[in-house]
Tab-separated table of N, CA and C in Angstrom:
chain	number	residue	atom	x	y	z
A	9	MET	N	78.403	20.994	56.182
A	9	MET	CA	79.298	21.910	55.753
A	9	MET	C	80.366	22.289	56.407
A	10	LYS	N	81.422	21.720	55.928
A	10	LYS	CA	82.484	21.764	56.991
A	10	LYS	C	83.836	21.965	56.029
A	11	LEU	N	84.875	22.833	56.901
A	11	LEU	CA	86.332	22.784	56.182
A	11	LEU	C	87.054	22.275	57.085
A	12	PRO	N	87.149	20.898	56.705
A	12	PRO	CA	88.287	20.136	57.862
A	12	PRO	C	89.789	20.075	57.425
A	13	ASN	N	90.375	20.960	58.518
A	13	ASN	CA	91.740	21.014	58.615
A	13	ASN	C	92.447	22.263	58.179
A	14	ILE	N	91.353	22.924	57.781
A	14	ILE	CA	91.815	24.067	57.081
A	14	ILE	C	92.235	25.190	58.486
A	15	PHE	N	91.713	25.313	59.222
A	15	PHE	CA	92.099	26.379	60.365
A	15	PHE	C	92.176	26.074	61.731
A	16	GLU	N	92.764	24.596	61.436
A	16	GLU	CA	92.989	23.655	62.966
A	16	GLU	C	94.401	24.556	63.714
A	17	LYS	N	95.366	24.989	62.998
A	17	LYS	CA	96.395	25.525	63.457
A	17	LYS	C	96.313	26.927	63.715
A	18	SER	N	95.305	27.498	63.236
A	18	SER	CA	95.265	29.151	63.407
A	18	SER	C	95.398	29.331	64.754
A	19	THR	N	96.206	30.914	64.526
A	19	THR	CA	96.275	31.115	66.116
A	19	THR	C	95.396	32.198	66.443
A	20	ASP	N	94.399	33.168	65.369
A	20	ASP	CA	94.071	33.741	65.783
A	20	ASP	C	92.268	33.581	65.731
A	21	TYR	N	91.802	33.178	66.947
A	21	TYR	CA	90.596	32.371	67.491
A	21	TYR	C	89.921	33.477	68.630
A	22	GLU	N	88.683	33.400	68.704
A	22	GLU	CA	87.921	33.947	69.692
A	22	GLU	C	87.447	32.879	70.393
A	23	THR	N	86.848	33.228	71.815
A	23	THR	CA	86.515	32.066	72.579
A	23	THR	C	85.166	32.746	73.170
A	24	TYR	N	83.884	31.972	73.481
A	24	TYR	CA	82.657	32.444	73.559
A	24	TYR	C	82.324	31.665	74.676
A	25	ALA	N	81.602	31.796	75.712
A	25	ALA	CA	81.205	30.746	77.128
A	25	ALA	C	79.923	30.235	76.343
A	26	ALA	N	79.263	29.185	76.857
A	26	ALA	CA	77.904	28.989	76.673
A	26	ALA	C	76.775	29.925	76.981
A	27	GLY	N	75.859	30.098	75.835
A	27	GLY	CA	75.032	31.299	76.050
A	27	GLY	C	75.315	32.291	75.191
A	28	ALA	N	76.822	32.799	74.833
A	28	ALA	CA	77.024	33.894	74.618
A	28	ALA	C	76.282	34.056	73.281
A	29	VAL	N	76.063	35.567	73.251
A	29	VAL	CA	75.880	36.196	71.687
A	29	VAL	C	77.117	36.432	70.729
A	30	ILE	N	76.980	35.786	69.538
A	30	ILE	CA	78.072	35.863	68.778
A	30	ILE	C	77.633	37.146	67.901
A	31	PHE	N	76.625	37.076	67.336
A	31	PHE	CA	76.098	38.352	66.563
A	31	PHE	C	74.296	38.193	66.890
A	32	ALA	N	73.986	39.006	66.570
A	32	ALA	CA	72.425	39.318	66.840
A	32	ALA	C	71.936	39.489	65.347
A	33	ALA	N	70.427	39.312	65.041
A	33	ALA	CA	69.741	39.412	63.777
A	33	ALA	C	70.022	41.076	63.558
A	34	GLY	N	70.309	41.540	62.477
A	34	GLY	CA	70.431	42.873	62.077
A	34	GLY	C	71.661	43.575	62.785
A	35	ASP	N	72.649	43.040	63.312
A	35	ASP	CA	73.734	43.384	63.391
A	35	ASP	C	74.484	43.227	62.039
A	36	PRO	N	75.620	44.816	62.038
A	36	PRO	CA	76.225	44.806	60.909
A	36	PRO	C	77.050	43.619	60.372
A	37	GLY	N	77.296	42.475	59.239
A	37	GLY	CA	78.102	41.856	59.444
A	37	GLY	C	79.243	42.042	58.220
A	38	ASP	N	80.401	41.716	59.041
A	38	ASP	CA	81.840	41.844	58.032
A	38	ASP	C	82.517	40.620	58.471
A	39	THR	N	82.148	39.213	59.337
A	39	THR	CA	83.099	38.641	59.557
A	39	THR	C	82.061	37.421	59.454
A	40	MET	N	83.047	36.336	59.029
A	40	MET	CA	82.229	34.733	59.120
A	40	MET	C	82.999	34.165	60.181
A	41	TYR	N	82.724	33.012	60.378
A	41	TYR	CA	83.228	32.058	61.847
A	41	TYR	C	83.188	30.397	61.404
A	42	VAL	N	84.228	29.848	61.785
A	42	VAL	CA	84.655	28.809	61.554
A	42	VAL	C	84.910	28.137	62.635
A	43	VAL	N	83.979	27.040	63.200
A	43	VAL	CA	84.069	26.514	64.570
A	43	VAL	C	85.280	25.680	64.710
A	44	ARG	N	86.246	25.957	65.865
A	44	ARG	CA	87.352	24.839	65.586
A	44	ARG	C	86.742	23.874	66.951
A	45	GLU	N	86.242	24.416	68.359
A	45	GLU	CA	85.693	23.872	69.167
A	45	GLU	C	84.624	24.277	69.534
A	46	GLY	N	83.745	23.038	69.759
A	46	GLY	CA	81.908	24.083	70.470
A	46	GLY	C	81.218	23.684	69.405
A	47	GLU	N	79.922	24.089	69.694
A	47	GLU	CA	78.694	24.508	68.924
A	47	GLU	C	78.186	25.829	69.063
A	48	VAL	N	77.539	25.871	68.017
A	48	VAL	CA	76.642	27.019	67.709
A	48	VAL	C	75.850	27.092	67.366
A	49	GLU	N	74.449	27.741	67.773
A	49	GLU	CA	73.001	27.526	67.266
A	49	GLU	C	72.596	28.870	66.162
A	50	ILE	N	72.225	28.909	65.287
A	50	ILE	CA	72.032	29.802	64.478
A	50	ILE	C	70.595	29.672	64.343
A	51	LYS	N	69.650	31.162	65.089
A	51	LYS	CA	68.260	31.047	64.990
A	51	LYS	C	68.007	32.419	64.161
A	52	VAL	N	66.740	31.777	63.870
A	52	VAL	CA	65.912	33.131	63.307
A	52	VAL	C	64.299	33.374	64.125
A	53	GLY	N	64.347	34.585	64.752
A	53	GLY	CA	63.505	34.386	65.387
A	53	GLY	C	63.871	33.543	67.124
A	54	ASP	N	62.913	32.784	67.259
A	54	ASP	CA	63.057	32.209	68.311
A	54	ASP	C	63.533	30.450	67.857
A	55	THR	N	63.219	30.326	66.608
A	55	THR	CA	63.908	29.057	66.038
A	55	THR	C	65.073	28.285	65.772
A	56	VAL	N	65.678	27.568	66.081
A	56	VAL	CA	67.099	27.256	65.901
A	56	VAL	C	66.787	26.437	64.424
A	57	VAL	N	67.569	27.119	63.704
A	57	VAL	CA	67.679	26.513	62.250
A	57	VAL	C	68.823	25.859	61.595
A	58	GLU	N	69.669	25.876	62.554
A	58	GLU	CA	70.909	25.162	62.325
A	58	GLU	C	71.865	25.080	63.782
A	59	THR	N	72.530	23.872	63.670
A	59	THR	CA	73.531	23.779	64.649
A	59	THR	C	75.098	23.698	63.806
A	60	VAL	N	75.975	24.493	64.453
A	60	VAL	CA	77.120	24.353	63.758
A	60	VAL	C	77.916	23.580	64.305
A	61	GLY	N	78.820	22.197	64.329
A	61	GLY	CA	80.050	22.205	65.369
A	61	GLY	C	81.224	22.217	64.467
A	62	PRO	N	82.198	21.914	64.981
A	62	PRO	CA	83.748	21.428	64.637
A	62	PRO	C	83.788	21.669	62.834
A	63	ASP	N	84.919	22.451	62.451
A	63	ASP	CA	84.874	22.816	61.078
A	63	ASP	C	83.893	22.814	60.112
A	64	GLY	N	82.879	23.173	60.785
A	64	GLY	CA	81.454	23.927	60.338
A	64	GLY	C	81.940	25.223	60.316
A	65	PHE	N	80.932	26.347	59.315
A	65	PHE	CA	81.092	27.908	59.045
A	65	PHE	C	79.302	28.065	59.281
A	66	PHE	N	79.903	29.472	59.240
A	66	PHE	CA	78.281	30.453	59.645
A	66	PHE	C	78.717	31.743	59.310
A	67	GLY	N	78.078	32.737	58.988
A	67	GLY	CA	77.859	34.157	58.812
A	67	GLY	C	78.677	34.576	57.338
A	68	GLU	N	78.489	33.683	56.871
A	68	GLU	CA	79.508	33.503	55.493
A	68	GLU	C	78.749	34.732	54.444
A	69	MET	N	77.266	34.800	54.768
A	69	MET	CA	76.677	35.564	53.599
A	69	MET	C	76.992	37.149	53.837
A	70	ALA	N	77.292	37.421	55.070
A	70	ALA	CA	77.973	38.745	55.292
A	70	ALA	C	79.092	39.087	54.244
A	71	LEU	N	79.511	38.233	53.921
A	71	LEU	CA	80.944	38.559	52.703
A	71	LEU	C	80.646	38.592	51.434
A	72	ILE	N	79.764	37.761	51.149
A	72	ILE	CA	79.178	37.482	49.827
A	72	ILE	C	78.229	38.843	49.575
A	73	GLU	N	77.171	39.467	50.508
A	73	GLU	CA	76.393	40.389	50.170
A	73	GLU	C	76.442	41.324	51.380
A	74	PRO	N	76.870	42.890	51.134
A	74	PRO	CA	76.891	43.148	52.392
A	74	PRO	C	75.311	43.601	52.941
A	75	GLY	N	75.008	43.964	53.927
A	75	GLY	CA	73.863	44.088	54.688
A	75	GLY	C	73.898	43.270	56.067
A	76	PRO	N	72.377	44.163	56.994
A	76	PRO	CA	72.424	43.553	58.056
A	76	PRO	C	72.369	41.745	58.258
A	77	ARG	N	72.717	41.435	59.152
A	77	ARG	CA	72.619	39.537	59.674
A	77	ARG	C	71.500	39.274	59.504
A	78	ALA	N	70.798	38.339	58.779
A	78	ALA	CA	69.793	37.737	58.878
A	78	ALA	C	69.235	36.954	60.008
A	79	ALA	N	70.270	36.602	61.028
A	79	ALA	CA	70.078	35.599	61.998
A	79	ALA	C	70.888	36.123	63.049
A	80	ALA	N	71.116	35.113	64.006
A	80	ALA	CA	71.660	35.327	64.793
A	80	ALA	C	72.146	33.918	65.292
A	81	ALA	N	73.537	34.120	65.825
A	81	ALA	CA	74.399	32.645	66.536
A	81	ALA	C	74.447	33.014	67.936
A	82	PHE	N	74.501	31.858	68.661
A	82	PHE	CA	74.790	31.978	70.194
A	82	PHE	C	75.517	30.746	70.371
A	83	ALA	N	76.320	30.614	71.121
A	83	ALA	CA	77.453	29.700	71.802
A	83	ALA	C	76.653	28.619	72.341
A	84	LYS	N	76.351	27.176	71.800
A	84	LYS	CA	75.401	26.748	72.507
A	84	LYS	C	76.268	25.851	73.694
A	85	SER	N	77.651	25.722	73.299
A	85	SER	CA	78.523	25.351	74.437
A	85	SER	C	79.597	26.124	74.621
A	86	ASP	N	80.725	26.064	75.353
A	86	ASP	CA	81.850	27.014	75.234
A	86	ASP	C	82.353	26.504	73.872
A	87	CYS	N	82.975	27.509	73.299
A	87	CYS	CA	83.281	27.253	71.721
A	87	CYS	C	84.456	28.261	71.566
A	88	THR	N	85.049	27.732	70.559
A	88	THR	CA	86.274	28.792	69.762
A	88	THR	C	86.201	28.649	68.262
A	89	LEU	N	86.102	29.977	67.939
A	89	LEU	CA	85.705	30.439	66.755
A	89	LEU	C	86.918	31.022	65.908
A	90	VAL	N	87.435	30.540	64.556
A	90	VAL	CA	88.113	31.514	63.955
A	90	VAL	C	87.408	32.416	62.857
A	91	PRO	N	87.659	33.823	63.409
A	91	PRO	CA	86.939	34.676	62.566
A	91	PRO	C	87.571	34.901	61.266
A	92	ILE	N	86.850	35.343	60.381
A	92	ILE	CA	87.339	35.376	58.733
A	92	ILE	C	87.102	36.588	58.165
A	93	ASN	N	87.873	37.599	58.165
A	93	ASN	CA	87.124	39.240	57.736
A	93	ASN	C	87.252	38.886	56.241
A	94	GLU	N	86.741	40.011	55.670
A	94	GLU	CA	86.568	40.185	53.916
A	94	GLU	C	87.959	39.877	53.650
A	95	ARG	N	89.001	40.451	54.122
A	95	ARG	CA	90.412	40.706	53.663
A	95	ARG	C	90.702	38.619	53.239
A	96	ARG	N	90.693	38.316	54.824
A	96	ARG	CA	91.174	36.701	54.822
A	96	ARG	C	90.273	35.931	53.816
A	97	PHE	N	88.469	36.391	53.559
A	97	PHE	CA	87.897	35.608	52.941
A	97	PHE	C	88.433	35.881	51.703
A	98	GLN	N	88.566	36.442	51.299
A	98	GLN	CA	89.318	37.011	49.615
A	98	GLN	C	90.413	36.523	49.364
A	99	PHE	N	91.333	36.125	50.172
A	99	PHE	CA	92.539	35.560	49.873
A	99	PHE	C	92.707	34.138	49.992
A	100	MET	N	91.336	33.466	51.081
A	100	MET	CA	90.963	32.221	50.681
A	100	MET	C	90.294	31.678	49.422
A	101	VAL	N	89.454	32.527	49.127
A	101	VAL	CA	88.720	32.655	47.622
A	101	VAL	C	89.660	31.985	46.369
A	102	GLN	N	90.889	32.735	46.457
A	102	GLN	CA	91.807	33.088	45.086
A	102	GLN	C	92.724	31.812	45.527
A	103	GLU	N	92.947	31.649	46.931
A	103	GLU	CA	94.435	30.965	46.613
A	103	GLU	C	94.237	29.536	47.196
A	104	VAL	N	92.834	29.333	47.969
A	104	VAL	CA	92.311	27.813	48.185
A	104	VAL	C	90.995	26.994	47.698
A	105	PRO	N	91.204	27.094	46.394
A	105	PRO	CA	89.504	26.459	45.612
A	105	PRO	C	89.043	25.856	46.637
A	106	PHE	N	89.590	24.704	46.988
A	106	PHE	CA	88.664	23.571	48.067
A	106	PHE	C	87.863	24.908	48.687
A	107	PHE	N	88.602	25.987	49.536
A	107	PHE	CA	87.281	26.855	50.448
A	107	PHE	C	86.239	27.425	49.738
A	108	ALA	N	86.695	27.949	48.627
A	108	ALA	CA	85.483	28.343	47.684
A	108	ALA	C	84.161	27.611	47.369
A	109	ARG	N	84.672	26.394	47.312
A	109	ARG	CA	84.043	25.608	46.751
A	109	ARG	C	83.116	25.321	47.852
A	110	GLU	N	83.637	24.895	49.000
A	110	GLU	CA	82.645	24.407	50.320
A	110	GLU	C	81.991	25.752	50.714
A	111	ILE	N	82.336	26.921	50.423
A	111	ILE	CA	81.288	27.993	50.877
A	111	ILE	C	79.991	27.859	49.628
A	112	MET	N	80.262	27.530	48.400
A	112	MET	CA	79.325	27.587	47.752
A	112	MET	C	78.442	26.275	47.886
A	113	ARG	N	78.767	25.453	48.305
A	113	ARG	CA	78.044	24.068	48.850
A	113	ARG	C	77.205	24.264	49.985
A	114	GLY	N	77.912	25.193	50.999
A	114	GLY	CA	76.974	25.537	52.230
A	114	GLY	C	75.999	26.506	52.054
A	115	LEU	N	76.103	27.554	50.778
A	115	LEU	CA	75.260	27.947	50.854
A	115	LEU	C	74.165	27.441	49.843
A	116	VAL	N	74.537	26.924	48.932
A	116	VAL	CA	73.348	26.096	48.375
A	116	VAL	C	72.241	25.170	49.255
A	117	ARG	N	73.194	24.432	50.488
A	117	ARG	CA	72.548	23.556	51.131
A	117	ARG	C	71.569	24.233	52.171
A	118	ARG	N	71.853	25.575	52.593
A	118	ARG	CA	71.188	26.585	53.392
A	118	ARG	C	70.079	26.903	52.332
A	119	LEU	N	70.003	27.178	51.271
A	119	LEU	CA	69.002	27.858	50.754
A	119	LEU	C	68.150	26.637	50.168
A	120	ARG	N	68.702	25.355	50.083
A	120	ARG	CA	67.770	24.246	49.425
A	120	ARG	C	66.678	24.239	50.808
A	121	LYS	N	67.480	24.084	51.986
A	121	LYS	CA	66.817	24.010	53.210
A	121	LYS	C	65.623	24.692	53.609
A	122	GLY	N	66.103	26.006	53.159
A	122	GLY	CA	64.873	27.145	52.882
A	122	GLY	C	65.073	27.664	54.590
């Protein structure tokens, strides 16, 4: 699940040191993230369910269906992330069809994976 080159020149990003908590399960969700550099582990309980690397994304469910986070995200390595809030997400879905398609593909893959 990758969004190649869409956010490579983005100047609004956040950095996290290896081991940092990006968000915890149960936190309110209002932002998804695209990984510019590094890796992020997604955990449900103590189980790593996915490792997201450069151009990958996570946290999108919070923008599609409001509610608390179902999983936690941790910086596996030092990483740089592009945050996407609801306003930016809506713009991307309306103006960049490729973005919407990749988000839907990512959701389907995660649902099939279980």
